[in-house]
Amino acid sequence: MEGEEDRRRNSKKRVAGYAIPLVPLILILLGFPPASRAASDYRDALSKSLLYFEAQRSGRLPHDQRVAWRGNSGLTDGLEQGVDLVGGYYDAGDHVKFGLPMAFTITMLSWSMVEYGDAVAAAGELKHALEAIKWGTDYFIKAHTHPNVFWAQVGDGDTDHYCWQRPEDMTTSRQAYKIDAEHPGSEVAGETAAAMAAASMVFQGINPHYSHVLLHHAQELFAFGDEHRGKYDDSIGVAVKSYYPSASGYADELLWAALWLHRATGREEYLDYVIRNADELNGTTWAISEFSWDIKYAGLQILASKLLMEKEKDLQAEQKTVLEQYRSKAEHYLCSCLNMNGEDGSNVHRTPAGLLFVRHWNNMQYVAGAVFLLTVYSDYLAASNQRLHCPRGSSGSRDLLAFAKSQVDYILGANPAGVSYLVGHGARYPTRVHHRAASSVSYKADKSFIGCAQGYDEWYVRRSENPNVLVGALVGGPDDIDEFSDARGNHMQTEACTYNTALMVGVFAKLSELEGRSSSSRENRHTNSILS
């Protein structure tokens, strides 16, 4: 995520770049690309989305690393502080390891596997999905050095964003920042607890010992974040400066973590926490129309709704009453995405071509969040034989899934530009992604050192396509009128983040599985009609 200093610096170097044609003649004559996609199309998107995480790896890369243009980096992280912080993920096109969005990335990858692990496995991607999650959780285990100590960030956003270097050449500060009892950071502690609890469910039947370790860390981190409440912005000053400040505070992360711990353990104490703190921590009072690395309310409200749908007969009267309040706020979010919330202005804006639009900077993260939550809620409705009730009417499971699919198809090319915003997928996609490593010559191809300013002068300003394709990256995407400019300096539209792609993994898997069934059914009907 680019900072203000980076924007000021890069505004002096911005070039026109290549603007993708906004409405190609063929689309005027024939309309948008067909929205119906083959199972292989979604399967390809799934495969490539998981490949992206290998491009974002920090640390010593494994022997089976598939993104060959990347090399080892950040091998001394934590050395000055006397702790091993090698590993983890770079969040976007820069080289800071930001704890809050990294943890959210792992939570969402894990949630995808909890819901759609069988579909991921059927697509042949189970190994890669588990590796993507474990690369993050292994790092979190290292970073959680004591029950009340968590190393929440490595690198300084200001110095990092002043340079345009490959990660293999980094000369910027690798200072590490921690939260502890005296310097709390409940957002990071809570989100990392959620990530490790969700991941423990993924590994439970695959690696029980590792699952147990993750759950132990999750429980300690949640207790730490709850007992020593405080905003991580106040404890880690560098997080405030235009990078990842927590606008929503830590209340949502604490409820989010408690729900994941309840789901992972079944222990009543975590459900009691969610019920007891529902009002104080705004879980039943905030109706939000976005879901992101910062604002988790819609996600936790949907998890609470799932609990209500599945366990209603086993719940006490007070629990049901409070969970119904959570569900009411979850439905506000879902109805706002479906444009069914009435005339009070609470519906999510849409572009002329129908893409959900929340804000100009990296809008695809909000689209991807909506797609995921609509998809899982569609499943919850189907399983409980219920409907979503909105001010403008009710919707069934298929309605939610159909709308989610329309957003996915827009992302993959069914849009006015005819461009896939998932890099490497389809015939046309962004080729000038705002990403230091992808836009510079590969370290494997040329080990000559690239200096801090040299990278701007030799690589950032080039009009040509990036020398390395950042396969599977979901870029920020078009603006509110469906326009997109494929320019390296266009941070708002061409930068990609791990939490964008993480939100899409499970959805790609589900759609691949559904389209595969549909295709098989059509083939069987065709065969039967011939035989009859």
XYZ file of C-alpha atoms in Angstrom:
532
model
C 0.000 0.000 0.000
C 1.685 3.208 -1.145
C 2.343 6.027 1.274
C 2.077 9.798 0.901
C 5.842 10.177 0.478
C 5.779 7.632 -2.336
C 2.895 9.423 -4.023
C 4.716 12.747 -3.855
C 7.896 11.229 -5.238
C 6.238 9.236 -7.966
C 4.005 12.085 -9.095
C 7.172 13.740 -10.393
C 8.069 10.638 -12.384
C 4.643 9.532 -13.563
C 4.413 8.649 -17.230
C 1.361 8.344 -19.426
C 1.662 4.595 -19.749
C -0.579 2.494 -21.927
C -4.273 3.140 -21.420
C -6.395 0.091 -22.080
C -9.122 1.022 -24.578
C -12.210 1.873 -22.578
C -14.899 0.659 -24.938
C -13.407 -1.287 -27.842
C -15.470 -1.180 -31.033
C -16.098 -4.911 -30.924
C -17.761 -4.523 -27.501
C -19.965 -1.716 -28.796
C -21.083 -3.933 -31.655
C -21.400 -7.204 -29.804
C -21.834 -6.245 -26.150
C -19.775 -7.462 -23.201
C -17.819 -10.722 -23.344
C -20.096 -13.653 -22.503
C -20.514 -14.034 -18.753
C -20.798 -17.821 -18.914
C -17.433 -19.430 -18.269
C -16.101 -22.955 -18.456
C -15.006 -24.774 -15.325
C -11.463 -24.728 -16.722
C -11.574 -20.924 -16.743
C -12.296 -20.698 -13.014
C -9.853 -23.525 -12.338
C -7.153 -21.593 -14.183
C -7.972 -18.517 -12.102
C -7.696 -20.613 -8.935
C -4.351 -22.063 -9.936
C -2.931 -18.665 -10.818
C -4.283 -16.974 -7.712
C -2.335 -19.413 -5.530
C 0.803 -18.902 -7.612
C 0.712 -15.191 -6.755
C 1.532 -15.854 -3.109
C 4.855 -17.375 -4.098
C 5.810 -14.082 -5.763
C 5.096 -12.265 -2.490
C 7.245 -14.491 -0.293
C 9.915 -12.997 1.911
C 12.767 -15.076 3.287
C 14.673 -18.085 1.975
C 12.677 -19.578 -0.857
C 12.068 -23.340 -0.951
C 13.486 -25.679 -3.592
C 10.077 -26.088 -5.204
C 9.474 -22.342 -5.628
C 7.535 -21.971 -8.876
C 7.960 -18.224 -9.403
C 11.469 -18.534 -10.764
C 12.172 -14.825 -11.199
C 12.162 -14.282 -7.432
C 15.148 -14.900 -5.131
C 15.871 -14.941 -1.401
C 15.260 -11.693 0.497
C 14.979 -10.303 4.002
C 17.367 -12.902 5.393
C 18.475 -10.684 8.295
C 14.984 -9.613 9.371
C 14.861 -9.370 13.152
C 18.628 -9.739 13.557
C 19.060 -6.315 15.178
C 16.356 -7.150 17.707
C 17.729 -10.612 18.419
C 14.737 -12.484 17.003
C 14.265 -14.573 13.861
C 11.719 -12.777 11.670
C 12.762 -14.279 8.358
C 9.795 -15.249 6.200
C 6.237 -14.060 5.816
C 4.784 -12.010 2.987
C 5.240 -8.615 1.415
C 1.747 -7.159 1.254
C 1.849 -5.528 -2.182
C 4.437 -3.995 -4.497
C 6.668 -2.881 -1.629
C 8.826 -4.734 0.885
C 7.431 -3.924 4.308
C 5.959 -6.860 6.198
C 2.797 -5.316 7.634
C 1.329 -7.592 10.289
C -2.338 -6.599 10.123
C -2.983 -7.147 6.391
C -0.738 -10.223 6.376
C -2.816 -11.812 9.117
C -6.066 -10.942 7.331
C -4.668 -12.569 4.189
C -4.081 -15.818 6.075
C -7.476 -15.660 7.787
C -9.212 -15.404 4.430
C -7.102 -18.110 2.783
C -7.957 -20.354 5.718
C -11.661 -19.493 5.625
C -11.605 -20.343 1.918
C -10.171 -23.754 2.732
C -12.579 -24.368 5.610
C -15.514 -23.749 3.262
C -14.168 -24.961 -0.074
C -11.192 -27.187 0.693
C -12.737 -30.147 -1.133
C -13.223 -28.050 -4.268
C -9.628 -26.789 -4.035
C -8.429 -30.386 -3.723
C -10.608 -31.492 -6.654
C -8.941 -28.815 -8.757
C -5.516 -30.257 -7.856
C -4.468 -27.231 -5.786
C -4.585 -28.540 -2.208
C -0.787 -28.647 -1.803
C -0.350 -25.082 -3.035
C -3.183 -23.748 -0.870
C -1.739 -25.358 2.266
C 1.709 -24.018 1.430
C 0.312 -20.504 0.987
C -1.279 -20.614 4.430
C 1.687 -22.253 6.160
C 4.156 -19.698 4.777
C 2.195 -17.133 6.784
C 1.500 -19.145 9.930
C 5.129 -20.321 10.220
C 6.081 -16.648 10.298
C 3.447 -15.807 12.901
C 4.783 -18.541 15.175
C 8.241 -16.956 14.947
C 6.842 -13.471 15.542
C 4.942 -14.534 18.680
C 8.007 -14.802 20.904
C 6.221 -14.538 24.270
C 2.548 -14.778 25.315
C 2.289 -10.975 25.445
C 4.780 -10.097 22.711
C 4.149 -10.107 18.980
C 6.403 -8.613 16.317
C 3.863 -6.769 14.212
C 5.940 -5.195 11.456
C 9.305 -5.407 9.720
C 10.512 -2.448 7.689
C 9.843 1.254 7.617
C 7.174 2.404 5.179
C 8.699 5.827 4.592
C 12.189 4.642 3.658
C 10.855 1.639 1.758
C 8.576 3.746 -0.412
C 11.431 6.108 -1.238
C 13.215 3.309 -3.101
C 12.396 1.256 -6.185
C 14.455 -1.867 -5.605
C 14.026 -5.580 -5.993
C 13.557 -7.347 -2.647
C 16.851 -9.158 -3.277
C 18.656 -5.762 -3.298
C 17.003 -4.108 -0.295
C 19.054 -1.378 1.369
C 16.171 0.164 3.307
C 15.553 -0.147 7.040
C 14.491 -3.570 8.271
C 13.723 -2.381 11.761
C 11.187 -4.602 13.496
C 8.358 -3.292 15.659
C 6.588 -5.209 18.399
C 3.468 -4.912 20.492
C 3.522 -5.924 24.140
C 1.689 -5.258 27.402
C 3.077 -1.726 27.622
C 2.579 -1.041 23.906
C -0.622 -2.899 22.998
C -1.976 -3.594 19.551
C -5.276 -5.406 19.852
C -6.015 -5.233 16.101
C -2.870 -7.170 15.184
C -3.140 -9.576 18.110
C -6.798 -10.244 17.361
C -6.413 -10.681 13.613
C -3.398 -12.967 14.004
C -5.360 -15.006 16.559
C -8.181 -15.301 14.022
C -5.733 -16.359 11.305
C -4.116 -19.042 13.439
C -7.444 -20.348 14.746
C -8.853 -20.593 11.212
C -5.633 -22.208 9.967
C -5.749 -24.723 12.828
C -9.032 -25.972 11.370
C -7.419 -26.378 7.939
C -4.551 -28.481 9.298
C -6.557 -30.401 11.885
C -6.949 -33.559 9.829
C -3.697 -33.142 7.888
C -1.147 -32.267 10.548
C -2.754 -32.502 14.023
C 0.391 -31.433 15.878
C 0.791 -28.290 13.776
C -2.917 -27.575 14.201
C -2.517 -27.795 17.976
C 0.462 -25.422 17.918
C -1.501 -22.888 15.884
C -4.468 -23.092 18.228
C -2.239 -22.564 21.263
C -0.779 -19.387 19.744
C -4.257 -18.209 18.716
C -5.576 -18.544 22.262
C -2.589 -16.718 23.758
C -2.765 -13.901 21.216
C -6.487 -13.414 21.764
C -6.011 -13.265 25.539
C -3.162 -10.782 25.061
C -5.175 -8.555 22.724
C -8.212 -8.573 25.000
C -6.456 -8.120 28.339
C -4.150 -5.354 27.077
C -6.459 -3.357 24.877
C -5.054 -0.596 22.726
C -4.715 0.545 19.132
C -1.627 -0.645 17.341
C -1.455 2.743 15.594
C -0.506 4.271 18.916
C 2.175 1.667 19.606
C 3.717 1.437 16.126
C 3.950 4.972 14.786
C 5.114 3.974 11.319
C 1.818 2.146 10.761
C -0.075 5.437 10.950
C 1.561 7.287 8.084
C -0.765 6.506 5.187
C -0.142 2.760 5.186
C -2.371 0.615 7.395
C -3.961 2.734 10.130
C -6.873 1.050 11.858
C -9.867 3.304 11.222
C -12.311 0.848 12.772
C -10.294 0.283 15.939
C -9.738 -3.112 17.527
C -13.268 -4.071 18.589
C -14.047 -5.918 15.368
C -10.810 -7.915 15.515
C -11.535 -9.083 19.071
C -15.014 -10.316 18.166
C -13.676 -11.824 14.918
C -10.969 -13.718 16.808
C -13.425 -14.972 19.434
C -15.757 -16.322 16.753
C -12.928 -18.123 14.991
C -11.731 -19.579 18.284
C -15.238 -20.771 19.031
C -15.469 -22.328 15.602
C -12.067 -24.012 16.013
C -12.552 -25.251 19.584
C -16.308 -25.363 20.232
C -15.624 -23.887 23.663
C -18.524 -21.948 25.175
C -16.278 -19.273 26.698
C -15.619 -17.814 23.247
C -19.304 -17.762 22.347
C -20.041 -16.156 25.718
C -17.484 -13.467 24.857
C -19.220 -12.762 21.540
C -22.624 -12.549 23.244
C -21.468 -10.572 26.277
C -19.484 -8.002 24.277
C -21.846 -7.704 21.319
C -22.946 -4.162 22.124
C -19.781 -2.808 23.739
C -17.607 -3.909 20.802
C -20.191 -2.769 18.207
C -20.869 -6.197 16.744
C -24.618 -5.687 16.930
C -24.654 -1.906 16.506
C -22.492 -1.181 13.471
C -24.082 -1.719 10.066
C -21.218 -1.512 7.560
C -21.239 -1.680 3.759
C -17.627 -2.781 3.274
C -15.414 -5.662 4.330
C -11.639 -5.294 4.287
C -8.322 -5.826 6.078
C -9.384 -3.035 8.442
C -13.136 -3.471 8.883
C -14.193 -7.021 9.782
C -17.714 -6.366 11.061
C -19.546 -7.821 8.055
C -17.410 -10.963 8.189
C -17.905 -11.578 11.902
C -21.621 -10.819 11.602
C -21.902 -13.441 8.874
C -20.003 -15.975 11.008
C -22.414 -15.242 13.842
C -25.336 -15.738 11.440
C -23.942 -19.119 10.404
C -23.810 -20.153 14.048
C -27.431 -19.111 14.496
C -28.566 -21.029 11.398
C -26.747 -24.224 12.364
C -27.228 -24.316 16.143
C -30.490 -22.475 16.760
C -32.123 -25.433 18.528
C -29.173 -25.744 20.917
C -28.880 -22.059 21.812
C -30.199 -20.351 24.902
C -32.806 -17.610 24.514
C -30.325 -14.785 25.187
C -27.813 -16.238 22.729
C -30.442 -16.476 20.003
C -31.594 -12.917 20.625
C -28.084 -11.488 20.345
C -27.146 -13.623 17.350
C -30.297 -12.415 15.608
C -28.989 -8.879 16.089
C -25.683 -9.894 14.521
C -27.618 -11.437 11.650
C -29.607 -8.246 11.117
C -26.367 -6.320 10.577
C -24.983 -9.062 8.328
C -28.079 -8.813 6.163
C -27.664 -5.035 5.963
C -24.255 -5.616 4.379
C -25.516 -8.267 1.969
C -28.584 -6.243 1.001
C -26.395 -3.191 0.369
C -24.298 -5.230 -2.076
C -27.454 -6.435 -3.832
C -28.854 -2.879 -4.054
C -31.861 -3.930 -1.980
C -31.547 -1.688 1.079
C -34.115 0.931 0.131
C -33.673 4.615 -0.660
C -31.586 5.655 2.343
C -28.317 5.702 0.419
C -26.916 2.664 2.192
C -26.501 0.561 -0.954
C -23.052 0.090 -2.434
C -22.521 2.222 -5.521
C -22.060 0.429 -8.852
C -20.207 1.392 -11.990
C -22.234 1.725 -15.240
C -21.234 -1.852 -16.104
C -22.329 -3.155 -12.706
C -19.119 -3.501 -10.683
C -19.464 -2.736 -6.985
C -17.586 0.462 -6.203
C -16.571 1.604 -2.709
C -13.573 3.891 -3.288
C -10.973 4.740 -5.880
C -7.916 3.278 -4.144
C -7.748 -0.493 -4.703
C -11.484 -0.934 -5.131
C -11.085 -4.619 -6.024
C -10.403 -5.511 -2.396
C -13.966 -4.462 -1.556
C -15.387 -6.276 -4.573
C -13.499 -9.435 -3.638
C -14.701 -9.158 -0.031
C -18.305 -8.839 -1.159
C -17.932 -11.746 -3.578
C -16.620 -14.018 -0.845
C -19.220 -13.104 1.771
C -22.105 -13.346 -0.704
C -20.857 -16.764 -1.800
C -20.516 -18.245 1.679
C -23.832 -16.772 2.806
C -25.458 -18.274 -0.263
C -24.244 -21.651 0.974
C -25.483 -20.968 4.513
C -28.945 -20.059 3.181
C -29.063 -23.188 1.031
C -28.012 -25.437 3.907
C -30.679 -24.004 6.221
C -33.351 -23.631 3.542
C -33.735 -19.926 4.318
C -33.847 -16.648 2.403
C -32.220 -13.247 2.760
C -34.773 -10.574 3.659
C -34.086 -7.000 2.553
C -36.158 -3.789 2.599
C -36.752 -4.190 -1.137
C -37.677 -7.855 -1.004
C -36.170 -11.257 -0.356
C -33.481 -13.182 -2.204
C -32.669 -16.850 -2.299
C -29.360 -18.646 -2.235
C -29.142 -18.734 -6.038
C -29.705 -14.981 -6.283
C -26.726 -14.237 -4.059
C -24.500 -16.663 -5.909
C -25.580 -15.338 -9.303
C -24.671 -11.796 -8.331
C -21.340 -12.910 -6.853
C -20.613 -14.776 -10.090
C -21.388 -11.670 -12.149
C -18.747 -9.772 -10.166
C -16.222 -12.594 -10.652
C -16.896 -12.623 -14.386
C -16.379 -8.865 -14.533
C -13.014 -9.348 -12.806
C -12.036 -12.068 -15.291
C -12.888 -10.049 -18.408
C -16.665 -9.602 -18.789
C -16.329 -5.825 -18.631
C -16.298 -2.869 -21.050
C -12.520 -3.017 -21.452
C -12.502 -6.771 -22.105
C -9.620 -7.022 -19.639
C -8.986 -9.568 -16.921
C -7.938 -7.789 -13.733
C -6.390 -11.040 -12.522
C -2.879 -10.804 -13.950
C -1.860 -13.656 -16.215
C -5.408 -14.887 -16.728
C -7.132 -14.534 -20.087
C -5.965 -12.959 -23.322
C -5.607 -9.400 -21.975
C -4.581 -8.275 -18.519
C -2.523 -5.459 -16.911
C 1.141 -5.673 -17.904
C 2.534 -2.683 -15.986
C 1.594 -3.696 -12.461
C 2.882 -1.323 -9.778
C 5.313 -3.811 -8.233
C 9.027 -3.359 -7.634
C 10.166 -6.920 -8.322
C 7.890 -7.564 -11.297
C 8.803 -4.279 -12.979
C 12.589 -4.747 -12.630
C 14.890 -7.223 -14.300
C 14.846 -10.527 -12.441
C 17.622 -11.064 -9.918
C 18.012 -14.543 -11.397
C 18.695 -12.996 -14.824
C 20.914 -10.112 -13.702
C 22.467 -10.017 -10.250
C 23.889 -6.519 -10.754
C 22.879 -4.393 -7.786
C 19.994 -1.955 -8.321
C 20.291 1.086 -6.093
C 17.534 2.977 -4.364
C 17.123 5.827 -6.869
C 18.538 3.777 -9.742
C 15.427 1.610 -9.757
C 13.236 4.654 -10.341
C 15.498 5.971 -13.086
C 15.996 2.685 -14.940
C 12.869 0.628 -14.300
C 9.980 2.551 -12.798
C 9.797 5.138 -15.611
C 9.910 2.647 -18.471
C 6.880 2.640 -20.724
C 7.398 -0.998 -21.658
C 5.634 -3.942 -20.059
C 7.011 -5.409 -16.838
C 9.781 -7.944 -17.527
C 8.129 -10.366 -15.065
C 4.449 -11.298 -15.068
C 2.931 -11.141 -11.567
C 0.620 -14.084 -12.223
C -2.468 -14.279 -10.033
C -2.301 -10.721 -8.722
C -5.682 -9.000 -8.488
C -4.980 -5.335 -9.200
C -6.894 -2.355 -7.844
C -9.073 -2.244 -10.942
C -11.137 0.350 -12.784
C -12.674 3.552 -11.480
C -16.319 4.380 -10.882
C -17.040 4.688 -14.615
C -15.265 1.432 -15.564
C -12.138 3.184 -16.848
C -8.689 1.716 -16.278
C -5.201 2.897 -17.175
C -2.446 0.295 -17.282
C 0.340 2.584 -16.042
C 2.976 1.667 -13.472
C 2.549 5.025 -11.759
C -1.193 4.548 -11.433
C -1.006 3.081 -7.923
C -4.716 3.185 -7.239
C -5.504 0.892 -10.162
C -2.417 -1.189 -10.966
C -1.099 -2.169 -7.537
C -2.125 -5.592 -6.234
C -2.283 -6.832 -2.639
C -2.244 -10.272 -1.056
C -5.603 -9.703 0.608
C -7.228 -8.981 -2.776
C -6.341 -12.381 -4.169
C -6.843 -14.260 -0.879
C -10.531 -13.342 -0.930
C -10.983 -14.934 -4.354
C -9.344 -18.338 -3.849
C -12.347 -20.129 -2.358
C -14.790 -18.504 -4.772
C -12.764 -19.605 -7.804
C -12.734 -23.138 -6.394
C -16.487 -23.199 -5.816
C -17.315 -21.815 -9.265
C -14.928 -24.275 -10.887
C -16.688 -27.130 -9.134
C -20.175 -25.838 -9.984
C -19.370 -25.222 -13.637
C -17.829 -28.685 -13.827
C -21.039 -30.244 -12.537
C -23.129 -28.142 -14.898
C -20.984 -29.105 -17.874
C -21.199 -32.801 -16.947
C -24.975 -32.535 -16.613
C -25.288 -30.885 -20.020
C -23.134 -33.573 -21.601
C -25.246 -36.316 -20.020
C -28.475 -34.729 -21.260
C -27.012 -34.376 -24.749
C -25.870 -38.025 -24.760
C -29.258 -39.223 -23.511
C -31.082 -37.240 -26.194
C -28.941 -38.870 -28.887
C -29.434 -42.365 -27.497
C -33.179 -41.884 -27.156
